Each structure stands twice: as structure tokens, then as C-alpha cells.
Tab-separated table of C-alpha atoms in Angstrom:
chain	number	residue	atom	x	y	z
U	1	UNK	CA	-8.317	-140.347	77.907
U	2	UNK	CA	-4.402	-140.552	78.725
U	3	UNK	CA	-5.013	-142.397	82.145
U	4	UNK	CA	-7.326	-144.959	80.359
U	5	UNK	CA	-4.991	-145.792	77.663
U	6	UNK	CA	-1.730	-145.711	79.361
U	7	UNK	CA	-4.044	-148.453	81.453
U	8	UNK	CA	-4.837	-149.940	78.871
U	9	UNK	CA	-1.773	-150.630	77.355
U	10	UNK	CA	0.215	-152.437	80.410
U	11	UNK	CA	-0.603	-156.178	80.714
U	12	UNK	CA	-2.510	-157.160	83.275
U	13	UNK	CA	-0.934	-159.471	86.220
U	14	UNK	CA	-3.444	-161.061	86.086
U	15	UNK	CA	-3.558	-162.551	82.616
U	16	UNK	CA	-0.322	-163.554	82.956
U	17	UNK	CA	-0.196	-165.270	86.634
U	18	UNK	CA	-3.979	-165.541	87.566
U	19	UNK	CA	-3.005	-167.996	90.076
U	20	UNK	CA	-0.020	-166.753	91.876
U	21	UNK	CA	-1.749	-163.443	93.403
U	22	UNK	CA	-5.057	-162.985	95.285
U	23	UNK	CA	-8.308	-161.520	93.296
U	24	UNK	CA	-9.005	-157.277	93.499
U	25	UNK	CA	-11.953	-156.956	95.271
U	26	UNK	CA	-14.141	-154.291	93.507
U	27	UNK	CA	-16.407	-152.389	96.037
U	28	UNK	CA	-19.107	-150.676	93.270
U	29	UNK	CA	-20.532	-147.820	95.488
U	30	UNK	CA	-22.857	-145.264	93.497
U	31	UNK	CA	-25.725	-142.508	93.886
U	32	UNK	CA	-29.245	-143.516	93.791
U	33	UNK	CA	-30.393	-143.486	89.899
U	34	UNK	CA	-26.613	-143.825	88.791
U	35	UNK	CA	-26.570	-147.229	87.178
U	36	UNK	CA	-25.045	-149.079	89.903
U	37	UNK	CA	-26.584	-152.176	89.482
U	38	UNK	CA	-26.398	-152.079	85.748
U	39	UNK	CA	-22.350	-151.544	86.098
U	40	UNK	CA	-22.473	-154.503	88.335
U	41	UNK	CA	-24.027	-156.617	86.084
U	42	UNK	CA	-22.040	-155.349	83.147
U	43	UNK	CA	-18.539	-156.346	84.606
U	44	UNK	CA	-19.591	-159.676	85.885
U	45	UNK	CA	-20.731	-160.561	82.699
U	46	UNK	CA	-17.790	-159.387	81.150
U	47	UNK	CA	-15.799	-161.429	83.165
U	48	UNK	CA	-17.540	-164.441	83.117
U	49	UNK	CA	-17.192	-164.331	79.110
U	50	UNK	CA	-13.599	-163.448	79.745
U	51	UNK	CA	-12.944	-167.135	81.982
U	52	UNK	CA	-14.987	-169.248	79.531
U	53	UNK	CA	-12.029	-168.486	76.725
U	54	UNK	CA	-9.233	-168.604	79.856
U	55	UNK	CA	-8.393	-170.912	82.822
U	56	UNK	CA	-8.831	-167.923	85.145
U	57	UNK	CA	-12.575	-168.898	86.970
U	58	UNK	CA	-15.460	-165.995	87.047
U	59	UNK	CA	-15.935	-163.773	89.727
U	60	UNK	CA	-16.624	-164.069	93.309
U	61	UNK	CA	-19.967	-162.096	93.970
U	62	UNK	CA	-21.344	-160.299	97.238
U	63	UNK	CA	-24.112	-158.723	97.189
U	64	UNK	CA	-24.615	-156.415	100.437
U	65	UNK	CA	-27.705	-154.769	99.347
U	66	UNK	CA	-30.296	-156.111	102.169
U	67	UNK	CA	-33.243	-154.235	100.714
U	68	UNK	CA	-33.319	-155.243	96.760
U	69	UNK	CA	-35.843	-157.698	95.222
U	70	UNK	CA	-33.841	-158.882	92.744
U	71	UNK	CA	-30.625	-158.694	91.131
U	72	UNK	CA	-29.538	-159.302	87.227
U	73	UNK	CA	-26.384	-161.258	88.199
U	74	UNK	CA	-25.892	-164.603	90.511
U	75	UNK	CA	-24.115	-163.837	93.745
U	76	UNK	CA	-21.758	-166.035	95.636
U	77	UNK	CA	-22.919	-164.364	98.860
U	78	UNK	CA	-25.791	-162.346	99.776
U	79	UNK	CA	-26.973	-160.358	102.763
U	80	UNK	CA	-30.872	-161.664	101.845
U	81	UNK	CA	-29.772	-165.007	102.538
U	82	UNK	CA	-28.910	-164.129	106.568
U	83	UNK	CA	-30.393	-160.720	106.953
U	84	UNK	CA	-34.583	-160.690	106.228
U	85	UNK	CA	-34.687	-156.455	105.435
U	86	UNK	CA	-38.641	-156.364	105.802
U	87	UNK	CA	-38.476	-158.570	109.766
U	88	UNK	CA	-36.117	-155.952	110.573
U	89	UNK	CA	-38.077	-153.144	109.993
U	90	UNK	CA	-40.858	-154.705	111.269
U	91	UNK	CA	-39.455	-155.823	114.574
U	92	UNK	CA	-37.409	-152.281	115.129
U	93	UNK	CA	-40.104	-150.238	114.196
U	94	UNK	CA	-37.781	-148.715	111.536
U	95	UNK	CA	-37.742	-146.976	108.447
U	96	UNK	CA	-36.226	-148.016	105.047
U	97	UNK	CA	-32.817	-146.077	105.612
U	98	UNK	CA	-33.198	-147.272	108.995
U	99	UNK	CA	-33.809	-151.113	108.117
U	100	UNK	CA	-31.121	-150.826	105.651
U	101	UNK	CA	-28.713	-149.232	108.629
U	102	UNK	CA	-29.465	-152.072	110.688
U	103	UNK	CA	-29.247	-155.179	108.207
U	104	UNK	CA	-25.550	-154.334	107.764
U	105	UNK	CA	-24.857	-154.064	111.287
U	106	UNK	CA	-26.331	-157.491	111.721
U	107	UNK	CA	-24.397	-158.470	109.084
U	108	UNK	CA	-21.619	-157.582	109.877
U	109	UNK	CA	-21.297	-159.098	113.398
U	110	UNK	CA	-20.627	-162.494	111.203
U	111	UNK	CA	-17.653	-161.134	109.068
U	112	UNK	CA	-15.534	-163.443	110.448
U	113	UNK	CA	-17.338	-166.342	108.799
U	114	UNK	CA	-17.903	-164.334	105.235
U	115	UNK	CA	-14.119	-163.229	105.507
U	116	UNK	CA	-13.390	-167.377	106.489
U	117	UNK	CA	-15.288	-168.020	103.560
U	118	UNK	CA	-13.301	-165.668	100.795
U	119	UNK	CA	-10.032	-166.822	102.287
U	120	UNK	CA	-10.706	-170.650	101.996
U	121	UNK	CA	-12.483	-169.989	98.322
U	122	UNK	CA	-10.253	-166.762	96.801
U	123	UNK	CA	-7.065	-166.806	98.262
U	124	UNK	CA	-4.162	-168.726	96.579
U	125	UNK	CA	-2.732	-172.086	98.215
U	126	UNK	CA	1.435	-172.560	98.065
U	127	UNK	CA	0.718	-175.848	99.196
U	128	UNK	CA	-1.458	-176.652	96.196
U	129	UNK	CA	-0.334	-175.526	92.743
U	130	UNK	CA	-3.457	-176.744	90.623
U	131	UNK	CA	-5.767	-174.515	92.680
U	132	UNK	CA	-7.063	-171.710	90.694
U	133	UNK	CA	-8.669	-168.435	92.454
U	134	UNK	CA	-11.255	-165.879	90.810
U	135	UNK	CA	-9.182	-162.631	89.576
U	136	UNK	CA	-11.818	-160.466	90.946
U	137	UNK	CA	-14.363	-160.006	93.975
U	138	UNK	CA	-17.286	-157.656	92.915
U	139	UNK	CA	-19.135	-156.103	95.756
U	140	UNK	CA	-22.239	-154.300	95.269
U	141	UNK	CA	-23.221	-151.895	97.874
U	142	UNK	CA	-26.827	-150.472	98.706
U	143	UNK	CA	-28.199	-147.497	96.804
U	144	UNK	CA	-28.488	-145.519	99.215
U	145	UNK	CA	-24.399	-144.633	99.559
U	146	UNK	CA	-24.346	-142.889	102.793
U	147	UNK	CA	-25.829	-145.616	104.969
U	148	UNK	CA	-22.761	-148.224	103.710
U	149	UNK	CA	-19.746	-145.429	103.517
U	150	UNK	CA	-20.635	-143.573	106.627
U	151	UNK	CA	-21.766	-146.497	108.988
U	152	UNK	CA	-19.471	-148.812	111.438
U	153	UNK	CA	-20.472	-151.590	109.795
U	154	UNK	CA	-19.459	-150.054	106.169
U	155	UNK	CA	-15.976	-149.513	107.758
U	156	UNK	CA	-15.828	-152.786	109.468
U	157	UNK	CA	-16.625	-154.859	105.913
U	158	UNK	CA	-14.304	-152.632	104.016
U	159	UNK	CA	-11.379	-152.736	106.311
U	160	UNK	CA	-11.713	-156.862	106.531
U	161	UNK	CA	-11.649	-156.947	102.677
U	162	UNK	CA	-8.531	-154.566	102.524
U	163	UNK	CA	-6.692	-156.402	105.260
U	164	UNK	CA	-6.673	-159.848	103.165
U	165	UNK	CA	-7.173	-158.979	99.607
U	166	UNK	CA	-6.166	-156.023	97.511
U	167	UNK	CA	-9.175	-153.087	97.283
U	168	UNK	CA	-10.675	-150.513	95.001
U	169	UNK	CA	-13.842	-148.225	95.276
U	170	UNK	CA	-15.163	-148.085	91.696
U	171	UNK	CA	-17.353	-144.703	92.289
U	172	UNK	CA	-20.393	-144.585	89.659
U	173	UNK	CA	-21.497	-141.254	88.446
U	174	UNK	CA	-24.466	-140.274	85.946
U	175	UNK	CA	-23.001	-138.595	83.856
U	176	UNK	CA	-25.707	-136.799	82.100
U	177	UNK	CA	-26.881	-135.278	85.197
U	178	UNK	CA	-23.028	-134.527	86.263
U	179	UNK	CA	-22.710	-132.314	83.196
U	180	UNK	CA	-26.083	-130.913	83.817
U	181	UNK	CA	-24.529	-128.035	85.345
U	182	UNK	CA	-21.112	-127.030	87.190
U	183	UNK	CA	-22.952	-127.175	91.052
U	184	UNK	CA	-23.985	-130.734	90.381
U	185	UNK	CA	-20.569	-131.404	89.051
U	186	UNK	CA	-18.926	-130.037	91.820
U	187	UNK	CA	-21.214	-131.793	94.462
U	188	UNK	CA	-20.047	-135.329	92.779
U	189	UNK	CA	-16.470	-134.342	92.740
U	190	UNK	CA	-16.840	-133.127	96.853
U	191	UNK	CA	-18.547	-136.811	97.643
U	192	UNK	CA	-15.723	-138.408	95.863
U	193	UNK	CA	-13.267	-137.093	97.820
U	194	UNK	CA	-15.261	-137.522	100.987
U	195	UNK	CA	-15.618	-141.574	100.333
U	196	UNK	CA	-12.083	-141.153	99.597
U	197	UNK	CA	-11.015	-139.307	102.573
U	198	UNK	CA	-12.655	-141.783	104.780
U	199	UNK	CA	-12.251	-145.259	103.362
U	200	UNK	CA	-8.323	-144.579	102.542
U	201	UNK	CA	-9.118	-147.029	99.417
U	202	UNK	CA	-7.727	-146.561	96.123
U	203	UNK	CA	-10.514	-145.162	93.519
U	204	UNK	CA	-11.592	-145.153	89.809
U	205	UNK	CA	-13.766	-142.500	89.002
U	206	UNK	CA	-16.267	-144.407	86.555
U	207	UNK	CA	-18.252	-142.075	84.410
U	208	UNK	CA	-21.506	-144.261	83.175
U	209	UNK	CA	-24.094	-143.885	80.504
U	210	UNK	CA	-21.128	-142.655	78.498
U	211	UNK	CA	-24.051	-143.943	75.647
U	212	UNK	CA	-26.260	-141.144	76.265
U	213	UNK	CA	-23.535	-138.539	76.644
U	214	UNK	CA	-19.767	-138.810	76.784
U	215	UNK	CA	-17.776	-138.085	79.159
U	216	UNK	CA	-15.486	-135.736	77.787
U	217	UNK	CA	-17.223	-132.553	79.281
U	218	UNK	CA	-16.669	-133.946	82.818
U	219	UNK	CA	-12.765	-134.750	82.021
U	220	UNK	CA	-12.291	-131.773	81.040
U	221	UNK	CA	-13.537	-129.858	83.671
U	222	UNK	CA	-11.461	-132.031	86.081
U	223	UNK	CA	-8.434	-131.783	83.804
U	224	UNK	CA	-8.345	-128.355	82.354
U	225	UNK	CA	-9.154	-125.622	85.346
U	226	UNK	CA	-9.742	-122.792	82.516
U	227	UNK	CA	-12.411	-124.855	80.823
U	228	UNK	CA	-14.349	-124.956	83.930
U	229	UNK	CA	-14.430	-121.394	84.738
U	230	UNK	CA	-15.419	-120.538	80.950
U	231	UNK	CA	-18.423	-122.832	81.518
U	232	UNK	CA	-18.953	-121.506	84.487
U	233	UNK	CA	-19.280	-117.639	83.438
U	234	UNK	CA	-21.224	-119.157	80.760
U	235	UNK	CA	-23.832	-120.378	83.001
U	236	UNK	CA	-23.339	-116.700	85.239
U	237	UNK	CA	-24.655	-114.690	82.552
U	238	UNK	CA	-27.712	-117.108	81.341
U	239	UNK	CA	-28.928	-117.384	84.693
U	240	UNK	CA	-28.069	-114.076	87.189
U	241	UNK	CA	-26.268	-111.705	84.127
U	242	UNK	CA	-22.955	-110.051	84.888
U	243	UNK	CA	-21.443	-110.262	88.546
U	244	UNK	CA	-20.243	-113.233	90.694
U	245	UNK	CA	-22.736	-114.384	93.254
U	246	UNK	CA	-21.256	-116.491	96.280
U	247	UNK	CA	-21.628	-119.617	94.291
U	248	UNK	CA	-20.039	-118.996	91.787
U	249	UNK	CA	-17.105	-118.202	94.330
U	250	UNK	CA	-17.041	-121.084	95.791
U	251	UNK	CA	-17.348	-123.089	92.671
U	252	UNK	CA	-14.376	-121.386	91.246
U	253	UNK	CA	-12.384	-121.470	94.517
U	254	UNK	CA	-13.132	-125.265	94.933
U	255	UNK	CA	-12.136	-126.021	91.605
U	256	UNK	CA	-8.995	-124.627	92.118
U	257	UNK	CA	-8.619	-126.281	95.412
U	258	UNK	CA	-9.053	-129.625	93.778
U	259	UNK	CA	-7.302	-129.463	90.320
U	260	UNK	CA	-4.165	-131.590	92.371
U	261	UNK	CA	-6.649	-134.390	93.465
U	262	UNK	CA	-8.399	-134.697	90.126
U	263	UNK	CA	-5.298	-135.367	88.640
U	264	UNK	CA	-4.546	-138.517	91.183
U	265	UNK	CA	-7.854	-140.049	90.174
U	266	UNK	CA	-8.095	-142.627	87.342
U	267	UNK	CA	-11.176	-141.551	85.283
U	268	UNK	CA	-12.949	-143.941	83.299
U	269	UNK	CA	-15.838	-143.379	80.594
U	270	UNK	CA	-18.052	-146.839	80.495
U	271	UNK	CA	-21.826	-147.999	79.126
U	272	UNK	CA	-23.580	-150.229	81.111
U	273	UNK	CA	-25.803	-150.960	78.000
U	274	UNK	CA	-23.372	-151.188	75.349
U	275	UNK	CA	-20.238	-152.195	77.386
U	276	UNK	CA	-18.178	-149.772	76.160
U	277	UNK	CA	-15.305	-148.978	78.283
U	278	UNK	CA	-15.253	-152.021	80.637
U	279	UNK	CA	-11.699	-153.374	79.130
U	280	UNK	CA	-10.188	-149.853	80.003
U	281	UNK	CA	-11.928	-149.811	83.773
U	282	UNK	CA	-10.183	-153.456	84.578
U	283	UNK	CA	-7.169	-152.196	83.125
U	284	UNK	CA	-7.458	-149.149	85.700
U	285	UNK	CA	-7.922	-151.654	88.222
U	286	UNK	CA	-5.010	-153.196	87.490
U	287	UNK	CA	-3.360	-150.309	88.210
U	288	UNK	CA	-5.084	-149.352	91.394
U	289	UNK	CA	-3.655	-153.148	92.578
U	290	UNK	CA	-0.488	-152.323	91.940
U	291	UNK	CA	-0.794	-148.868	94.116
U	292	UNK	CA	-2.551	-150.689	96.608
U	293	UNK	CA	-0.053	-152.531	97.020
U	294	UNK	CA	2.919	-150.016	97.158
U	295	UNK	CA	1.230	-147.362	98.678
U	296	UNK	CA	-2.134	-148.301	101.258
U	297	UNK	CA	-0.696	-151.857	102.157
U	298	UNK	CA	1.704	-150.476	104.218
U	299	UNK	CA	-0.481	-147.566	105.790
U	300	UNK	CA	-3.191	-150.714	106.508
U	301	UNK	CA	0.118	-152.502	108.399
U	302	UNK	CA	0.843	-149.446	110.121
U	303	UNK	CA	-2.311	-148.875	111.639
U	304	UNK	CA	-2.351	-152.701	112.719
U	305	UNK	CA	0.624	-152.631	114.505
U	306	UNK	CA	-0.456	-149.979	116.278
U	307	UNK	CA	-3.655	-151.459	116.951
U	308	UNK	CA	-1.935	-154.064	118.460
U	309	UNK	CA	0.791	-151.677	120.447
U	310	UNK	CA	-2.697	-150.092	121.905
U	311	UNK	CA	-3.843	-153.447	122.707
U	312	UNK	CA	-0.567	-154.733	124.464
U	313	UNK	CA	-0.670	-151.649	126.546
U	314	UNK	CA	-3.506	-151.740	127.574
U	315	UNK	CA	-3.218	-155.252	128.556
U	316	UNK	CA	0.229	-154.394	130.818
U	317	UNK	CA	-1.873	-151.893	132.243
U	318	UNK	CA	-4.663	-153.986	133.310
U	319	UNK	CA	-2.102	-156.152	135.272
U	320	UNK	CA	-0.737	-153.530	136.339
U	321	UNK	CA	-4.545	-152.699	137.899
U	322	UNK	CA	-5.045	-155.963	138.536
U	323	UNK	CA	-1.637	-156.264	141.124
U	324	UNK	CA	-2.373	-153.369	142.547
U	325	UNK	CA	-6.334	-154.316	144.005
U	326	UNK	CA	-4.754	-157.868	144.822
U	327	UNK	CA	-2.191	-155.726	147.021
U	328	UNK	CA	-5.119	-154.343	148.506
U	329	UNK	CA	-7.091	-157.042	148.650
U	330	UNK	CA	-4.393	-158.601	150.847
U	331	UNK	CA	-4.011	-155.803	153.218
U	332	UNK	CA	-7.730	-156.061	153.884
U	333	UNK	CA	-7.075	-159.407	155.472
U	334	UNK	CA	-5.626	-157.674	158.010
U	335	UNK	CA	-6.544	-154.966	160.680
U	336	UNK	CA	-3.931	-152.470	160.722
U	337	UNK	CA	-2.460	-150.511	157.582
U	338	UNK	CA	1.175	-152.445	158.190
U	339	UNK	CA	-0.663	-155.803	157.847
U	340	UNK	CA	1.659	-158.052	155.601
U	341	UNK	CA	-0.182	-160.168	152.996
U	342	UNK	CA	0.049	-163.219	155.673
U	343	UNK	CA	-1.824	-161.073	157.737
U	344	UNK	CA	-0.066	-160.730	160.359
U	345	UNK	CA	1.983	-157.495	161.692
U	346	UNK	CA	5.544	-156.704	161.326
U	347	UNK	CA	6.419	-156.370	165.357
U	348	UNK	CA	4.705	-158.552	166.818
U	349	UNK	CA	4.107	-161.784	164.368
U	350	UNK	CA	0.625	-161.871	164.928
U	351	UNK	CA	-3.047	-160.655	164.052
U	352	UNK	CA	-4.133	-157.574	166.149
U	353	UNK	CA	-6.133	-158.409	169.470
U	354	UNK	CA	-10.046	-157.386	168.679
U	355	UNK	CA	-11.899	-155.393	171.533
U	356	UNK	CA	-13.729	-157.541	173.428
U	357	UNK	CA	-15.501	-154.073	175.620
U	358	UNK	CA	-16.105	-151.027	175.439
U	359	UNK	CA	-13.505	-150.400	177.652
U	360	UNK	CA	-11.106	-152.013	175.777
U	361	UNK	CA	-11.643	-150.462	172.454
U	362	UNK	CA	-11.504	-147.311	173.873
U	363	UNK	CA	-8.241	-148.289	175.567
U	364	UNK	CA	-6.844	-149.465	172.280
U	365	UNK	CA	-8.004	-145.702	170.597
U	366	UNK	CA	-6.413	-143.879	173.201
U	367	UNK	CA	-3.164	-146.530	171.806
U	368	UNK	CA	-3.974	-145.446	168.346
U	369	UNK	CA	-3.608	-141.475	169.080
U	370	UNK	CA	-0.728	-141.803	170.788
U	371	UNK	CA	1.184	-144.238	167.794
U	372	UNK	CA	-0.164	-140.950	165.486
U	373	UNK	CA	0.813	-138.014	167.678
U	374	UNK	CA	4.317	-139.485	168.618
U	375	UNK	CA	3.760	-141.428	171.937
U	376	UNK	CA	6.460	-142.581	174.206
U	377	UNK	CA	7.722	-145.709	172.298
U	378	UNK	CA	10.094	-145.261	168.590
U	379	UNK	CA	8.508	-146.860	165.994
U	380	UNK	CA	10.564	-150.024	165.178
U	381	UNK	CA	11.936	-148.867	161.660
U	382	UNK	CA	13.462	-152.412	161.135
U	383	UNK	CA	9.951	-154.310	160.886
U	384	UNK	CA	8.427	-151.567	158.513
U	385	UNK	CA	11.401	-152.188	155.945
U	386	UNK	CA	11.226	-156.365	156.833
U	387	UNK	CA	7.308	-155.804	156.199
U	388	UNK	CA	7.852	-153.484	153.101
U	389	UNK	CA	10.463	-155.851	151.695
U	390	UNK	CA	7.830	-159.136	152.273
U	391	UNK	CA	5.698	-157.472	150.350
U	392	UNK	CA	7.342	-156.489	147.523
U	393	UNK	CA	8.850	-159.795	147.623
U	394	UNK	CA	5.321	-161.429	147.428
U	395	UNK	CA	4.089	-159.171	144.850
U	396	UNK	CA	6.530	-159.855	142.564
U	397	UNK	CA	6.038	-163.377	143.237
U	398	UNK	CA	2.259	-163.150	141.564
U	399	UNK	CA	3.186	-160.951	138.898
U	400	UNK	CA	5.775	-163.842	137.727
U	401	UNK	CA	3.161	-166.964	138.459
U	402	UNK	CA	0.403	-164.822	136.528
U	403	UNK	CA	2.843	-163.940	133.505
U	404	UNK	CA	4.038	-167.761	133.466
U	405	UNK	CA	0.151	-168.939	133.440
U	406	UNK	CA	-0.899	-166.571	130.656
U	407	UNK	CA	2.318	-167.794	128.501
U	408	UNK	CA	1.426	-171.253	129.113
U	409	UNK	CA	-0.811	-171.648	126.665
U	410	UNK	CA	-1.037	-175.741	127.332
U	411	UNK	CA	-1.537	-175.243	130.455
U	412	UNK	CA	-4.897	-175.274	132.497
U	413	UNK	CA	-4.395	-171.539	133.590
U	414	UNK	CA	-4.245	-170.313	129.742
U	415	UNK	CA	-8.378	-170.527	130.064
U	416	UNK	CA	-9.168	-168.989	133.014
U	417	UNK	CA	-9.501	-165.309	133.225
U	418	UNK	CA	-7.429	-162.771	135.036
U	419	UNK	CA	-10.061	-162.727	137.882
U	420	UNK	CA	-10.469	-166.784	138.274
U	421	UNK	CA	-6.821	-166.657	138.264
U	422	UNK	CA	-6.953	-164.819	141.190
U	423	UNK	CA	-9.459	-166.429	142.695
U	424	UNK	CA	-8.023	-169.886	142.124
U	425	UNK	CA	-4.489	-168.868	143.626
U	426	UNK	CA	-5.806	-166.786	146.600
U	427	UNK	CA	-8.121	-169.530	147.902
């Protein structure tokens, strides 16, 4: 295969600097029955050989498979060791899929300390030379693919990985049963894009069991859009005879359709068993560092900063809220709608008189109508502006003490919240 070779050609950064770059972390994500586990145990075995002749240490392992009994390989962290699978279906009355679903949510509410834990252990140190990091980070994901791609907490593990260390999906496919026929090749090819599509990751197509049957017929389907439509009359007349069903249209239409994204996908043919192909899969990774790099690192900062241009806006415009109900919180210590935030009213300095009688209130009504309908005395324009100007005045006085107590981050005020703030200052 050209992509494998070319691959396999280039040095690999990481033989030559294993210490002045962080590790690729290798999500392995896989159908049920594809080898998955085999692959994983295939690579880290290869790699551990690799540092016992090298000064580059083995892999860093994570093993996010809550409901397995046992893995082949030793792993660094593991899901098993917080998460017990069987307590949680037992105590949520769940299913396997279920249990599974929920594991990696629990899981993933302590990210923070796994993430803590492959920064302090993976990541190079500038300040100290002699310390040597792992060139990889293998993840192995649960067999049952939809419940890690799909999920929040499958999006919130993956995009912590991405944001620290450079990522690639390594997407295992049986391929005797892909080359069974052209509809179960096609319904690979359709998930691969899919997991593509939504985790934004860089991918190797890795084609196992190569042992049993090689992977040429796949590759050349993806490569050579003629060679899949002769395979696919082929199968039209052994099954239906002559004439095109609606399958078969949509099989050659969605072949055609993808012949541009099969060629941006390295392809790699390996055997778990035999290990056949595992030198030209970490050379593909190699490759997929250096486009993660040029080409999803800045995407990944992208959608940060605007995270955090959402977040700052959202924050001026809770201050913004939060000014306008102490405004109105202030008015409510008064009695009249031209109450100043002292309290007291504009024309005559002081708080309004409260009825004592009936009489009187009914008195101070009939005063009310007439202020509204236009009664014999002008409304004194000079206090509304001196009681409009007070206020503004006095707002903008708390929206400066508030923005100088959040930016005091030394200061007592940088741990209270917005509301004990206000509580503290108002009395």
C-alpha cells in the first residue's frame, strides 16, 4: 500500500527526540468481534519490546472498558479500579449497554484527576532535561462502540486527551467479514466516517486479521471506484439476476460519494496474531501527529477561544442582570417610583408620609390621580434629572466596586459570590 510505505519510510519524531515532544495518544475503538483487544495487546507489546532496546519508556495504558473481566496487557489506569460495572447495574436497575453507559459517565466526572495524572506522568518537563516521557498513550475503548463514540462522556474523555496531547482514532475492522460482501463493506466505510464526523480526530483505518485474508480486496474497493462496481454487478447477477435493485443504487451512488474521503484516510493492513503490519500502523501514526498538529490543533484552539468568548459574555451579561435587580432592589426601599436609592424623593428630601386613616389614604389617592391626569401643580423637571443623575451616579459606583472586587483576586471579595457581594455591600 502507497500510504503505508510512504509512512513507512519517513523517520519517526519520535525515535529521534522521544523526549522533546509529548506521547500520541492512540484511542483503539472497534466493532464487537473485530479484534480490538487483540490489536491492543499487539501494539503494547510491540512497544514495550521496542523501549527495552531504546531509552524511550513503554506505553502509558488506559483501559476504559468498565465491563471486561480481564485484559491480556497491564494498564496504567483502569475504569475497574473506580467504577464497579456489576454495583452499577445493580443499583440502577440497568442493563449491560446501560451499565456500560453509566460507568463512563461516572467516570468521567473525575477527568480532571486522570487528565492531572497523564500531565504530571506523560508530558515533557523544560525544567528537567533527564525526564523521559512514554511515546505513546494506548486507550482501549468498550466493545460496544456506540455507547463510548456517541455518549457525553465519550466526547468529554476524547476532547481532554486532544486538548493536552496529540490524538488518533485507530478504527479496527474485520476484515474477513468486510469483504464478505459490498453492503457490509459499505456499512464499515459509513461508521467510519460517522466516528470521524463527530470526534474531528485524525484516523487510521486498520484492517485486522490481515492473516486470515488480506486486505487488498478492501483497498481496492476504497481506492479504485471501477473495481467496486465490477464486484458489485458481480454479486447483482448471483443473487437477484440482471437489473439494479435500490441497493445496489445506493451502494454505487455512495461509493461514488465517498471515493474523495477514502483517499484522505491512511489504511493499514495488520495481524493481531502474527504482528504483521504494526511497524507500518506507528509509522501512520506518525503521520497523523504531524497533521494533528498542523491541521486539528488549531480548529481545537478555535473552538476554545470561543468557548471562552461565550463564557466572558455571558459573564458581562450576568452583571449586567445583576445591576439591573440591585437598581430595583433599591427603588423598592422606597414608596414612590422616583424614590432615589437613599430612599428618599427628589422634591421633597424625604420618605413619603404613610396613611395613618382611611381618610387619609384616600386623600393621598385622590393626590395620586391628579399628579397622573395633570393636576394644578408642574412637575418639578429639575429634581427628576437631579434624581436621574444620583442614580446613575450610584450605579456606576457599584458596577466599579464589584469589577475592582472580582479583579482583586487577594482580596477577601475574590471568594464571595456575586450575590454575597451584594449582600455584604448593601447591608
Amino acid at each position: 500500500m502507497a500510504s503505508s510505505s510512504s509512512a513507512a519510510a519517513n523517520p519517526t519524531p519520535s525515535a529521534t527526540s522521544p523526549s522533546q515532544q509529548p506521547p500520541v495518544a492512540v484511542i483503539t475503538i472497534g466493532m464487537a468481534g473485530s479484534g480490538k483487544t487483540t490489536f491492543m495487546q499487539r501494539i503494547n507489546a510491540h512497544l514495550h519490546h521496542q523501549s527495552q532496546s531504546s531509552s524511550t519508556p513503554p506505553p502509558y495504558v488506559l483501559n476504559l472498558d468498565p465491563a471486561v473481566r480481564s485484559v491480556p496487557f497491564d494498564s496504567n489506569i483502569d475504569i475497574r479500579d473506580s467504577v464497579n460495572y456489576k454495583e452499577v447495574m445493580k443499583q440502577y436497575n440497568l442493563g449491560p449497554n446501560g451499565g456500560i453507559l453509566t460507568s463512563l459517565n461516572l467516570f468521567s466526572t473525575k477527568i480532571d484527576q486522570v487528565m492531572g495524572i497523564l500531565e504530571k506522568r506523560c508530558l515533557p518537563d523544560t525544567n528537567a532535561q533527564e525526564k523521559k516521557v512514554p511515546g505513546h498513550i494506548l486507550v482501549d475503548t468498550p466493545g460496544q462502540i456506540e455507547v463510548f463514540v456517541w455518549s457525553a462522556s465519550g466526547s468529554i474523555l476524547l476532547s481532554s486527551l486532544a486538548s493536552s496531547f496529540p490524538t488518533v482514532i485507530a478504527y479496527v475492522i474485520d476484515t474477513p467479514r468486510t469483504t464478505e460482501n459490498t453492503s457490509t463493506f459499505m456499512s464499515n466505510m459509513l461508521y467510519a466516517i460517522s466516528i470521524l464526523y463527530k470526534t474531528k480526530l485524525p484516523m487510521i483505518l486498520v484492517f485486522n486479521k490481515t492473516d486470515v485474508k488480506e486486505e487488498t480486496e478492501a483497498v481496492d474497493w476504497m481506492r479504485d471506484f471501477e473495481a467496486f462496481q465490477a464486484t458489485l454487478r458481480k454479486e447483482e447477477e448471483e443473487q437477484h439476476g440482471e437489473g439494479s435493485g435500490y441497493m445496489n443504487s445506493l451502494l454505487n451512488s455512495m461509493s461514488l460519494v465517498l471515493e474523495e474521503f477514502y483517499n484522505a484516510l491512511s489504511v493499514v493492513g495488520v495481524s493481531s496474531m502474527t504482528g504483521s503490519g504494526v511497524d507500518d500502523f506507528f509509522a501512520a501514526v506518525e503521520e497523523k501527529r504531524v497533521e494533528f498538529e498542523k491541521e486539528y490543533r488549531p480548529e481545537l484552539e478555535k473552538r476554545r477561544k470561543e468557548a471562552e468568548q461565550q463564557k466572558s459574555e455571558l459573564r458581562e451579561r450576568d452583571v449586567a442582570r445583576m445591576m439591573k435587580d440591585m437598581q430595583v432592589s433599591s427603588k423598592a426601599k422606597g414608596t414612590g417610583k422616583y424614590a432615589t436609592p437613599s430612599g428618599n424623593f427628589p422634591d421633597t428630601g424625604r420618605p413619603k408620609d404613610e396613611p395613618e386613616t382611611v381618610s387619609d389614604a384616600e386623600a393621598m389617592d385622590e393626590d395620586d390621580e391628579e399628579e397622573e391626569h395633570g393636576g394644578l401643580e408642574e412637575p418639578d423637571d429639575e429634581a427628576e434629572i437631579d434624581a436621574a443623575e444620583e442614580e446613575e451616579a450610584w450605579k456606576q459606583s457599584m458596577q466599579a466596586r464589584y469589577e475592582a472586587a472580582v479583579k482583586d483576586s487577594k482580596g477577601p471579595a475574590a471568594t464571595l459570590k456575586s450575590a454575597d457581594y451584594i449582600k455584604k455591600t448593601q447591608g
